[in-house]
PDB file of C-alpha atoms in Angstrom:
ATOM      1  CA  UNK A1350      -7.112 -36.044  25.672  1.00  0.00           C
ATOM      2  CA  UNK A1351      -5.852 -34.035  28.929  1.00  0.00           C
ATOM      3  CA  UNK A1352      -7.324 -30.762  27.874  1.00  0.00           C
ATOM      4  CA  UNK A1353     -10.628 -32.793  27.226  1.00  0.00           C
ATOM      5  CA  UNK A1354     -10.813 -34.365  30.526  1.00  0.00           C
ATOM      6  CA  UNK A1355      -9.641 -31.187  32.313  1.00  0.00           C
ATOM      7  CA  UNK A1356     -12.735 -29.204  29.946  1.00  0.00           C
ATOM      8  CA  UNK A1357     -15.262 -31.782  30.985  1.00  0.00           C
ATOM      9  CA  UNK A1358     -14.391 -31.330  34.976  1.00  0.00           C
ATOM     10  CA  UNK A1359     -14.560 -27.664  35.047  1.00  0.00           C
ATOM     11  CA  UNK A1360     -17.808 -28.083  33.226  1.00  0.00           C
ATOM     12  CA  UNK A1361     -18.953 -30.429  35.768  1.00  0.00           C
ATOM     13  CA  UNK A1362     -18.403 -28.082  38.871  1.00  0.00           C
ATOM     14  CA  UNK A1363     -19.356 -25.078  36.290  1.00  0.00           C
ATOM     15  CA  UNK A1364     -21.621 -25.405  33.762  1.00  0.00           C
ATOM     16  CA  UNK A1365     -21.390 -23.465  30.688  1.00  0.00           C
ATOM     17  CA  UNK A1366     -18.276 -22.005  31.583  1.00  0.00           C
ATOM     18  CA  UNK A1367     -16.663 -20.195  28.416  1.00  0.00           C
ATOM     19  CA  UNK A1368     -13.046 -20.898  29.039  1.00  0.00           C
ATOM     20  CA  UNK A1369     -13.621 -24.440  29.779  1.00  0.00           C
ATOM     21  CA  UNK A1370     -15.893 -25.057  26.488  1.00  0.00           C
ATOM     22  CA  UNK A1371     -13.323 -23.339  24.262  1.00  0.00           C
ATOM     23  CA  UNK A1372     -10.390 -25.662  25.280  1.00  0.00           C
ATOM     24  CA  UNK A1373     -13.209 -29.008  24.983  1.00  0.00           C
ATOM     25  CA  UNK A1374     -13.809 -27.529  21.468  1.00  0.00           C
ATOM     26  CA  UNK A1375     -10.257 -27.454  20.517  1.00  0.00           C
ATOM     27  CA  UNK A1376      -9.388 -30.627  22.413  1.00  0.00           C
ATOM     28  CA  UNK A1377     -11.842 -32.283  20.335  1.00  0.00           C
ATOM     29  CA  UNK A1378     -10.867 -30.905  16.933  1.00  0.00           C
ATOM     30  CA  UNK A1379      -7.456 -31.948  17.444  1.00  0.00           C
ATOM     31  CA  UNK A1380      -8.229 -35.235  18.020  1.00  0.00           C
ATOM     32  CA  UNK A1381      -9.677 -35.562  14.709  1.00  0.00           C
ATOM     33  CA  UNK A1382     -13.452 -35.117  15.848  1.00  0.00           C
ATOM     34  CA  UNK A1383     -14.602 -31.458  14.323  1.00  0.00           C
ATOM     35  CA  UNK A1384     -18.650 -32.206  14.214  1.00  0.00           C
ATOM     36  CA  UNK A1385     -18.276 -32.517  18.368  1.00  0.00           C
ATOM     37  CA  UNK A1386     -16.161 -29.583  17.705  1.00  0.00           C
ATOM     38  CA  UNK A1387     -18.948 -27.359  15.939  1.00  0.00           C
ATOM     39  CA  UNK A1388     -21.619 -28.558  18.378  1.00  0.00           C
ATOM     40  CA  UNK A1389     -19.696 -26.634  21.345  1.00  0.00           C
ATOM     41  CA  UNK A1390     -18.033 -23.781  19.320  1.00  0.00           C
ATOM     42  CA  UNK A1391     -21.023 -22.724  17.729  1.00  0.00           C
ATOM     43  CA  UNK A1392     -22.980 -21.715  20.917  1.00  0.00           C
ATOM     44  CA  UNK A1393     -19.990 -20.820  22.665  1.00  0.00           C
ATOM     45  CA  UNK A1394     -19.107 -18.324  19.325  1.00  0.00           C
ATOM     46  CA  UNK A1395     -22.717 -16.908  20.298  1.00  0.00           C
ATOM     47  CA  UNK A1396     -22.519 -16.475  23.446  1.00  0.00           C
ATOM     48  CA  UNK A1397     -19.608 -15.252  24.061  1.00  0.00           C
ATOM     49  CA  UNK A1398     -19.551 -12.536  20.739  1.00  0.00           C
ATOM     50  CA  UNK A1399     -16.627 -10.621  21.053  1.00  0.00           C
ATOM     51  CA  UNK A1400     -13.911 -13.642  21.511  1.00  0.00           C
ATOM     52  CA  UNK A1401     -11.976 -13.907  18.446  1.00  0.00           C
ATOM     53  CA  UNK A1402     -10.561 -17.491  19.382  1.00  0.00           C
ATOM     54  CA  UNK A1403     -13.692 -19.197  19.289  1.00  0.00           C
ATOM     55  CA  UNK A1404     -14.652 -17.864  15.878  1.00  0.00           C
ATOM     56  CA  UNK A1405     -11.031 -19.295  14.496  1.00  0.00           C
ATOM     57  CA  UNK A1406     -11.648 -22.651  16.322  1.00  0.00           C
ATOM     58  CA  UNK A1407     -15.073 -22.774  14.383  1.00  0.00           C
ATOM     59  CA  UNK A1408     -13.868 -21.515  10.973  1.00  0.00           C
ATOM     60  CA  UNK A1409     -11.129 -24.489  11.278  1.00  0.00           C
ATOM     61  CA  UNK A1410     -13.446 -26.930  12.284  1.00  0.00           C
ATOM     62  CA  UNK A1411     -16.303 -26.028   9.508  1.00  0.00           C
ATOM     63  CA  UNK A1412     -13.493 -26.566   7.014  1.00  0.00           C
ATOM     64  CA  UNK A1413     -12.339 -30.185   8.162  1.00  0.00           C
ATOM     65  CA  UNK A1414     -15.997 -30.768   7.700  1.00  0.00           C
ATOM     66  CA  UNK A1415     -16.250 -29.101   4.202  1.00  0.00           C
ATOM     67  CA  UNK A1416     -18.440 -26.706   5.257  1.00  0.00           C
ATOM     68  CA  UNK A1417     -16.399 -23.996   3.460  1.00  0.00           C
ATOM     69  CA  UNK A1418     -18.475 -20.894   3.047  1.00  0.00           C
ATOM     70  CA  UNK A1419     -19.569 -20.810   6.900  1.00  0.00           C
ATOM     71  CA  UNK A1420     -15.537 -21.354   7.905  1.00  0.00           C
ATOM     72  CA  UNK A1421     -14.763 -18.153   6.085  1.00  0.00           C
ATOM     73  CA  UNK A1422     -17.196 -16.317   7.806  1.00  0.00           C
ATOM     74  CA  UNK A1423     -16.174 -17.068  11.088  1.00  0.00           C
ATOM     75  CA  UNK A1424     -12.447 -16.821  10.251  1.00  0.00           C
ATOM     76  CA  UNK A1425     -13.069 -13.346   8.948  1.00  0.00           C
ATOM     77  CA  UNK A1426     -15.222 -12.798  12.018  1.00  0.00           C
ATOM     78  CA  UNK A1427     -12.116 -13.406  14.111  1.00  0.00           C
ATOM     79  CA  UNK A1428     -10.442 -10.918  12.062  1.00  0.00           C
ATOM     80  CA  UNK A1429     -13.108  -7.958  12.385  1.00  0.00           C
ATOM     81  CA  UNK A1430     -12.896  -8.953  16.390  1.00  0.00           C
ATOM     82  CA  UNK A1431      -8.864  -8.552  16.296  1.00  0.00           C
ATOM     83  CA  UNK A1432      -7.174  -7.617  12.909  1.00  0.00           C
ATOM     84  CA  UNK A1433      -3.608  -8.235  14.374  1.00  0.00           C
ATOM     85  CA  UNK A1434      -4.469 -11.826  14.832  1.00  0.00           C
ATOM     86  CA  UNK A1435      -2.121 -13.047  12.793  1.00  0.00           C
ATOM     87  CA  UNK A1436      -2.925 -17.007  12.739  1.00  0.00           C
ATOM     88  CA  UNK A1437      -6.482 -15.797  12.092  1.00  0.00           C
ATOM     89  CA  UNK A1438      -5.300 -14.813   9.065  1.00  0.00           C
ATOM     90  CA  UNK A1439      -2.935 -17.122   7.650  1.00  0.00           C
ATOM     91  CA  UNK A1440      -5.619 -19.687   8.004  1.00  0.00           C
ATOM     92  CA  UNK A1441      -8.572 -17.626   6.011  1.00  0.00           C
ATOM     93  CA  UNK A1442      -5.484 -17.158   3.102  1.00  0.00           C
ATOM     94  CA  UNK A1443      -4.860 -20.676   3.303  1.00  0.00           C
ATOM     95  CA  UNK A1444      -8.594 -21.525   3.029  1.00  0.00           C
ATOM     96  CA  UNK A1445      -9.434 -19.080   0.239  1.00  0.00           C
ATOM     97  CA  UNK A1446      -6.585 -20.276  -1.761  1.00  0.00           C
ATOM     98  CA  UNK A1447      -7.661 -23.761  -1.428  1.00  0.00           C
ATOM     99  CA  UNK A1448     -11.094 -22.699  -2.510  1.00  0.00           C
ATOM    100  CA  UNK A1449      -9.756 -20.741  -5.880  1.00  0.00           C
ATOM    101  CA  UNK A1450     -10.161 -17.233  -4.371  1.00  0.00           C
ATOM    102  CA  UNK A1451      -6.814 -15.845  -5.749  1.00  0.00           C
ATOM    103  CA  UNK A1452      -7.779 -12.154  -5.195  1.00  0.00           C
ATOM    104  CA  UNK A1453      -9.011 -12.722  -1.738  1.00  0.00           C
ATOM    105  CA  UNK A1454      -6.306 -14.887  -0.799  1.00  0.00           C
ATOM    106  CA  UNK A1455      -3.529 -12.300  -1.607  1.00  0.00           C
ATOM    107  CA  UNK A1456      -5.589  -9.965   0.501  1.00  0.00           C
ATOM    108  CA  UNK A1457      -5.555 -12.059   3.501  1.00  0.00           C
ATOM    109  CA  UNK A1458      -2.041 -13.159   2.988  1.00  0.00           C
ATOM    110  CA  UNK A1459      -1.016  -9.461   2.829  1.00  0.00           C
ATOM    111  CA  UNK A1460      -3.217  -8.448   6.141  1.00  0.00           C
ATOM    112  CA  UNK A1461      -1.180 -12.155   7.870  1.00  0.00           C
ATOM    113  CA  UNK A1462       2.480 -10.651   6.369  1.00  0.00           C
ATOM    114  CA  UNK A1463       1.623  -7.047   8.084  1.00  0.00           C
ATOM    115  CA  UNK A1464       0.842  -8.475  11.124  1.00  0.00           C
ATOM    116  CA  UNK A1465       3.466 -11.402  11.325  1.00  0.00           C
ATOM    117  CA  UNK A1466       6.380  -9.216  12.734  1.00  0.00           C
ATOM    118  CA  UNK A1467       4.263  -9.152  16.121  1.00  0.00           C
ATOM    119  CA  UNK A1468       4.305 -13.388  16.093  1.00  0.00           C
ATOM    120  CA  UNK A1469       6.729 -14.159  18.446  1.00  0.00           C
ATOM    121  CA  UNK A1470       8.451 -16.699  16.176  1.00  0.00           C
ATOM    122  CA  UNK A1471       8.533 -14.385  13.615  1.00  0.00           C
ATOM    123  CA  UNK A1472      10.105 -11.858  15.460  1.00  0.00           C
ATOM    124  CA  UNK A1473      12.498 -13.587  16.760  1.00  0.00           C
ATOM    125  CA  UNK A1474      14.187 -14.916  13.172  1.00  0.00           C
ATOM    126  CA  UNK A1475      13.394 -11.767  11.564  1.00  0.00           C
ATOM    127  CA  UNK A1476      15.867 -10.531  14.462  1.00  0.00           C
ATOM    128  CA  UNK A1477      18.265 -13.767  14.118  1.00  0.00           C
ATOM    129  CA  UNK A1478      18.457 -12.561  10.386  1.00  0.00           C
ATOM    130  CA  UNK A1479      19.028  -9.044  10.961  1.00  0.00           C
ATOM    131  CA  UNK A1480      22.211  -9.905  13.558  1.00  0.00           C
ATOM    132  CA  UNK A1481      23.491 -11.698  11.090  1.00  0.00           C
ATOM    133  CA  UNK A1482      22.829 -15.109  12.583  1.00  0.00           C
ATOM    134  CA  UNK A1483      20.618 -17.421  10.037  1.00  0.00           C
ATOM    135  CA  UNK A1484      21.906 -20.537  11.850  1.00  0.00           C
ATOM    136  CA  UNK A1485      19.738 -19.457  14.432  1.00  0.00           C
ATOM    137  CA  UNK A1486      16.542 -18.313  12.574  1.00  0.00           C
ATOM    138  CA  UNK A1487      16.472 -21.213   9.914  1.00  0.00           C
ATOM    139  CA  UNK A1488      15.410 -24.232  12.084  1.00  0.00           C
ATOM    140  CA  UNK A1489      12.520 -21.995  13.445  1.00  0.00           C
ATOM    141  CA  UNK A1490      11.313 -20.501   9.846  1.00  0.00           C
ATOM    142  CA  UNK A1491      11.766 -24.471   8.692  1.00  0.00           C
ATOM    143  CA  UNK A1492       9.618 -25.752  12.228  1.00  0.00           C
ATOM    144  CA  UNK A1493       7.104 -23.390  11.417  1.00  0.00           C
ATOM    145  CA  UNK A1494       7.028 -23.980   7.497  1.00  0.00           C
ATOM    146  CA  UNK A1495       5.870 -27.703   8.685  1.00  0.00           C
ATOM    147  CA  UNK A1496       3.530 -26.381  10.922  1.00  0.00           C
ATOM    148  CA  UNK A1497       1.985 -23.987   8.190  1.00  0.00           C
ATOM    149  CA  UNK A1498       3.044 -24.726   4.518  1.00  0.00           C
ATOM    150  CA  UNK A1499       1.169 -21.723   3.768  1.00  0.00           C
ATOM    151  CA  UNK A1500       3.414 -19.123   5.685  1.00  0.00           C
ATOM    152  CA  UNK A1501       4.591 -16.779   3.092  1.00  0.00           C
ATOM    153  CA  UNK A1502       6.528 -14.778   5.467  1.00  0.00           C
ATOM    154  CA  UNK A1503       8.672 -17.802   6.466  1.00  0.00           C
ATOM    155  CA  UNK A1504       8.958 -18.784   3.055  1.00  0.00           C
ATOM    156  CA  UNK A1505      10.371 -15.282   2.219  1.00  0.00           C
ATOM    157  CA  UNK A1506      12.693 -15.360   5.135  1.00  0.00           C
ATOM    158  CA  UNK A1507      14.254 -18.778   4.498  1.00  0.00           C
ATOM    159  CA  UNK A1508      14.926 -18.019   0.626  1.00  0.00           C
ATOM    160  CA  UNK A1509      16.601 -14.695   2.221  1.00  0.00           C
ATOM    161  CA  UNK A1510      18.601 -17.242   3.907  1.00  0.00           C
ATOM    162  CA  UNK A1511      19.090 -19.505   0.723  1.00  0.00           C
ATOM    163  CA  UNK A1512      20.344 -16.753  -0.948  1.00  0.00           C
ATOM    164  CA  UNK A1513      22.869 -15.787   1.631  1.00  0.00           C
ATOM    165  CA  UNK A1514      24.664 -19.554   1.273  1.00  0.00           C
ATOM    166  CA  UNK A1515      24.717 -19.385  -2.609  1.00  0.00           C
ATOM    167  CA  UNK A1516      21.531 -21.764  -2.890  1.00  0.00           C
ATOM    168  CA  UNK A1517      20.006 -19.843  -5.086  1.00  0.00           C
ATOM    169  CA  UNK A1518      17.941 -22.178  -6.892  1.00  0.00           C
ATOM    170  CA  UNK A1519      16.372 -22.846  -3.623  1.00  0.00           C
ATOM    171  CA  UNK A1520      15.107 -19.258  -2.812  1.00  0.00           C
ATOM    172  CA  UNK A1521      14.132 -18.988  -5.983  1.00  0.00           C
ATOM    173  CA  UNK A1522      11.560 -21.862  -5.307  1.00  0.00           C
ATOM    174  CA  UNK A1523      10.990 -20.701  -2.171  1.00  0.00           C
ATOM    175  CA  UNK A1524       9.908 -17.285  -3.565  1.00  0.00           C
ATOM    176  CA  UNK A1525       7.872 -18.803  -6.798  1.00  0.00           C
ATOM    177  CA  UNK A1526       5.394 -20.754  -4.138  1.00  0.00           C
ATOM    178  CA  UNK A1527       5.378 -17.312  -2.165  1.00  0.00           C
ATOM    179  CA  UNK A1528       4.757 -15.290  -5.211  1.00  0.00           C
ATOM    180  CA  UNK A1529       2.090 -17.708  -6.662  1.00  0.00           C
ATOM    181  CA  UNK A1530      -0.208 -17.701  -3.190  1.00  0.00           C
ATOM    182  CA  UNK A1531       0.664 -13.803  -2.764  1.00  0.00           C
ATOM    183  CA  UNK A1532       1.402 -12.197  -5.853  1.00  0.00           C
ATOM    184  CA  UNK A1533       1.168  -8.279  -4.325  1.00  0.00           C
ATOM    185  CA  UNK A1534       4.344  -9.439  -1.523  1.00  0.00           C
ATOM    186  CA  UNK A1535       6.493  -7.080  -2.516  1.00  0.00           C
ATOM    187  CA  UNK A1536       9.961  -7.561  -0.941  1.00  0.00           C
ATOM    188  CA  UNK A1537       9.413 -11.232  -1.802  1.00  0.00           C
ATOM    189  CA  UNK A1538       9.378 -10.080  -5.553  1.00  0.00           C
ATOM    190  CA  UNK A1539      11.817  -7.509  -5.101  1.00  0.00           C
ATOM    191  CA  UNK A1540      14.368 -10.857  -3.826  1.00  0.00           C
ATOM    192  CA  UNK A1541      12.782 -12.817  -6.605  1.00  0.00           C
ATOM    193  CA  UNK A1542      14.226 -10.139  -9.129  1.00  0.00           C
ATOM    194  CA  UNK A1543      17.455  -9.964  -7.129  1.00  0.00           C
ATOM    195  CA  UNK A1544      17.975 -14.057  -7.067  1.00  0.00           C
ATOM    196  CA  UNK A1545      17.085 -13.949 -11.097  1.00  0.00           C
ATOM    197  CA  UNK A1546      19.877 -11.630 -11.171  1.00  0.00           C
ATOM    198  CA  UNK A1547      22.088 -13.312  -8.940  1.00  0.00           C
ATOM    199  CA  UNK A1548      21.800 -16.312 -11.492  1.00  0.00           C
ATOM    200  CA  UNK A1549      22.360 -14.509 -14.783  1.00  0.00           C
ATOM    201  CA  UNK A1550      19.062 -13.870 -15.872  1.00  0.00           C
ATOM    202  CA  UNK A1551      18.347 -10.140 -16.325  1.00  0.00           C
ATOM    203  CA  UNK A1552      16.129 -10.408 -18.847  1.00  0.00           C
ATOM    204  CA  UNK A1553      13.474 -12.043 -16.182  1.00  0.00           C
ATOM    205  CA  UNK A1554      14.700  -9.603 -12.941  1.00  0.00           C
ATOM    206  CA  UNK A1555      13.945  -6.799 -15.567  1.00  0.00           C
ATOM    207  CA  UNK A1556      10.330  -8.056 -15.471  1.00  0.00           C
ATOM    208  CA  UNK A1557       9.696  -8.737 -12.022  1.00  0.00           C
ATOM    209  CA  UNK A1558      11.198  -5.055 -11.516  1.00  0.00           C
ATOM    210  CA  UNK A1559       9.006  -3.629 -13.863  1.00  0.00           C
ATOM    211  CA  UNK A1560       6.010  -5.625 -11.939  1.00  0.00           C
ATOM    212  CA  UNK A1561       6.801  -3.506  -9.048  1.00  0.00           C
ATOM    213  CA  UNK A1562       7.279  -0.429 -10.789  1.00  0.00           C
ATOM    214  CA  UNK A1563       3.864  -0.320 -12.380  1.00  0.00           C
ATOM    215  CA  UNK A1564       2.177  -0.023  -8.711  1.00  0.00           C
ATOM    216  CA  UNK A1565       4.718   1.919  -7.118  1.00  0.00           C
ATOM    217  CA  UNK A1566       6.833   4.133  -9.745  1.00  0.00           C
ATOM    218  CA  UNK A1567       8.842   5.427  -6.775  1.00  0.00           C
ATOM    219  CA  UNK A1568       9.950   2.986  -4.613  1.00  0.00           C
ATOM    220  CA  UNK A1569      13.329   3.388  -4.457  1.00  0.00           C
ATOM    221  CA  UNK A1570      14.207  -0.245  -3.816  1.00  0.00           C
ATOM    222  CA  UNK A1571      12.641  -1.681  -6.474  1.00  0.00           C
ATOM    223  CA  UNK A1572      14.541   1.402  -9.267  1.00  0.00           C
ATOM    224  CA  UNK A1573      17.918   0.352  -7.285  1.00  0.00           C
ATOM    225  CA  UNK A1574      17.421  -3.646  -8.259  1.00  0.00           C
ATOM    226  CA  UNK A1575      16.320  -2.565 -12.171  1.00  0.00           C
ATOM    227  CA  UNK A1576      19.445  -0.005 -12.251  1.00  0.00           C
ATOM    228  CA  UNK A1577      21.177  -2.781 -11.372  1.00  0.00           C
ATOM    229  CA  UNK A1578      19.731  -5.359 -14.018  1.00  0.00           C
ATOM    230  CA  UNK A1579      19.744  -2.591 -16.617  1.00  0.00           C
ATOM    231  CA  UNK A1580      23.507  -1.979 -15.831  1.00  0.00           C
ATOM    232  CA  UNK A1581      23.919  -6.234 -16.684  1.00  0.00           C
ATOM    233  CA  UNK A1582      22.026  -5.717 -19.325  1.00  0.00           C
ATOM    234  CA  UNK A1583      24.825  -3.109 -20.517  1.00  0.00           C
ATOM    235  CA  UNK A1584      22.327  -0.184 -20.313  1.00  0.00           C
ATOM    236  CA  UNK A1585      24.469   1.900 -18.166  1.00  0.00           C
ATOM    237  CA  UNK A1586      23.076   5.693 -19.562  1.00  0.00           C
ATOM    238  CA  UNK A1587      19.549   4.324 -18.348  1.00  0.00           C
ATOM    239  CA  UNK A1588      21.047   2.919 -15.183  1.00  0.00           C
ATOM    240  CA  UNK A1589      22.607   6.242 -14.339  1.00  0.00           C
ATOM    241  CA  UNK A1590      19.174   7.958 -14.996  1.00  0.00           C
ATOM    242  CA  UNK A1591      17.948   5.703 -11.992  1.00  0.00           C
ATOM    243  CA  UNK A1592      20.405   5.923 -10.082  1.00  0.00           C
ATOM    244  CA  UNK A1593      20.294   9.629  -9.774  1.00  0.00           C
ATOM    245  CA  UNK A1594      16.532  10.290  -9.747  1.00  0.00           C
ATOM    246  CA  UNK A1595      16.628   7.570  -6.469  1.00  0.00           C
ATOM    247  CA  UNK A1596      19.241   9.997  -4.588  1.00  0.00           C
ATOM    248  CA  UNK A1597      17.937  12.741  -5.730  1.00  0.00           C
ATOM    249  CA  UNK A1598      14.998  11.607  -3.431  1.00  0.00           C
ATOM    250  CA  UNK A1599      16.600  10.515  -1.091  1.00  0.00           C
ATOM    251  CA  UNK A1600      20.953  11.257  -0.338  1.00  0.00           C
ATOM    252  CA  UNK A1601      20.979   8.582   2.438  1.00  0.00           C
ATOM    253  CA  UNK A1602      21.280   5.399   0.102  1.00  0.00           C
ATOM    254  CA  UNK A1603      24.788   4.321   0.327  1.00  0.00           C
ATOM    255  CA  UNK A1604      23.754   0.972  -1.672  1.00  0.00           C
ATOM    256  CA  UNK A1605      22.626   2.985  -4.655  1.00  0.00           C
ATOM    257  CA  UNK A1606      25.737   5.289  -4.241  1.00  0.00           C
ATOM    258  CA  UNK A1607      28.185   2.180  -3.853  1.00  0.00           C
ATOM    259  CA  UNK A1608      26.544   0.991  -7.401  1.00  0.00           C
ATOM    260  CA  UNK A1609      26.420   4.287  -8.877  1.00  0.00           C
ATOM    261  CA  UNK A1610      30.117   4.252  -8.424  1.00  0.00           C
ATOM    262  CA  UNK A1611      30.365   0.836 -10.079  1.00  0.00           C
ATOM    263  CA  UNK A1612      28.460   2.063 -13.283  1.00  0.00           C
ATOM    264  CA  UNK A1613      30.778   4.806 -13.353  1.00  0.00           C
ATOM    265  CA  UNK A1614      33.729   3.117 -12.903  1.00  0.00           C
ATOM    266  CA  UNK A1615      32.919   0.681 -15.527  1.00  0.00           C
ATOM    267  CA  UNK A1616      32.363   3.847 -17.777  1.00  0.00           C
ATOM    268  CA  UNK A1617      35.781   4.855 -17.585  1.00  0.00           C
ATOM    269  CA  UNK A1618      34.334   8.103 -15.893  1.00  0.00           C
ATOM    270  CA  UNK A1619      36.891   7.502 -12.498  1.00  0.00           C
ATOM    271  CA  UNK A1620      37.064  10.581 -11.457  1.00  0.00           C
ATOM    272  CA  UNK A1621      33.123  11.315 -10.950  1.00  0.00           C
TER     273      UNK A1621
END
């Protein structure tokens, strides 16, 4: 209400100013009024053509009217204006999912994940996580979970946390909602395999391993997790195999050394 009334007297003493308009826009599509909304952004979107906000603002406002066809083109015009515009994004995933665009929404969701590291919030629990501190990072990944339900980044961060405690049936959750709006997130699959592991279940981490695999045949974190569930699995030759094509790539892998050793070990083969 504020924002409004603070809009509306800037407007008075300047008419048509851009600033002023956006934040009347907004002001009025939070309080639950998006046709007043759409009658200021949509002018203010053409007049002012290189603004990325306003185009959100109107994509989120043509939505809470149903007008879903126009809200996607002016959330992916906010996009062309600034691809690293992360809450652009997120929003056009969210939209597209709810509108049965699977393929399009995994695209969207995997432009929001690249981009997500530069959201402050983001940033700042990926960095909790990475000192070691998920105390710290889990009531902001939770805050912004209720803020967007639709955050697959959070989500993959808080069943990273999940998984840390021993609640493993609540990553996995976690990870099946991420993995059903974003099916191409890889290190949320690669954790999905590892939790499926974690809870006896090879036979399911071999296939979410094998789902990586067949788009990236390399990636040496996805052959350490099925060397891993192959060596469960009692497969240990095969294991080795993977083990030793991934260093022979790359030396600097202590974790695939470190299980190497294991498989070895377990082999009766001490000595190597």
């Amino acid at each position: 209400m504020l924002a409004d009334q603070q809009a509306a007297e800037i407007l008075a003493e300047i008419p048509g100013h851009a600033m002023a308009l956006l934040f009347q826009g907004i002001a009025r599509r939070l309080r639950g009024n998006p046709e007043s909304a759409i009658k200021i952004l949509t002018p203010l979107c053409r007049d002012w053509p290189d603004a990325p906000l306003p185009n959100l603002q109107l994509g989120l406002a043509l939505r809470e009217t149903g007008q879903n066809e126009p809200a996607v083109r002016s959330m992916r015009r906010a996009v062309a204006l600034k691809p690293g515009f992360s809450d652009a994004w997120i929003a056009l995933a969210d939209l597209l999912a709810a509108t049965g665009e699977a393929d399009a929404a995994d695209a969207a969701f995997a432009s929001y994940i690249q981009c997500s590291g530069r959201d402050p919030e983001m940033a700042t629990a990926a960095a909790a996580l990475q000192e070691n501190r998920p105390a710290d990072a889990a009531p902001i990944l939770r805050s912004r979970l209720q803020r967007l339900p639709m955050d697959v980044a959070a989500m993959c961060l808080l069943a990273d946390i999940a998984a840390r405690n021993g609640r493993f049936n609540d990553a996995e959750a976690l990870l099946s909602r991420c993995l059903a709006l974003s099916p191409s997130y890889r290190a949320a699959r690669q954790n999905y395999a590892l939790v499926l592991l974690w809870q006896n279940r090879p036979t399911e981490a071999l296939k979410e391993c094998d789902r990586l695999l067949a788009t990236a045949p390399n990636d040496p974190g996805a052959l350490n997790v099925k060397a891993n569930v192959l060596r469960r699995l009692g497969e240990y030759q095969e294991s080795l195999r993977i083990y030793a094509d991934v260093l022979e790539g790359d030396s600097q892998q202590p974790k695939v050394w470190t299980s190497l050793g294991h498989t070895l070990r377990t082999l009766g083969r001490t000595e190597e």
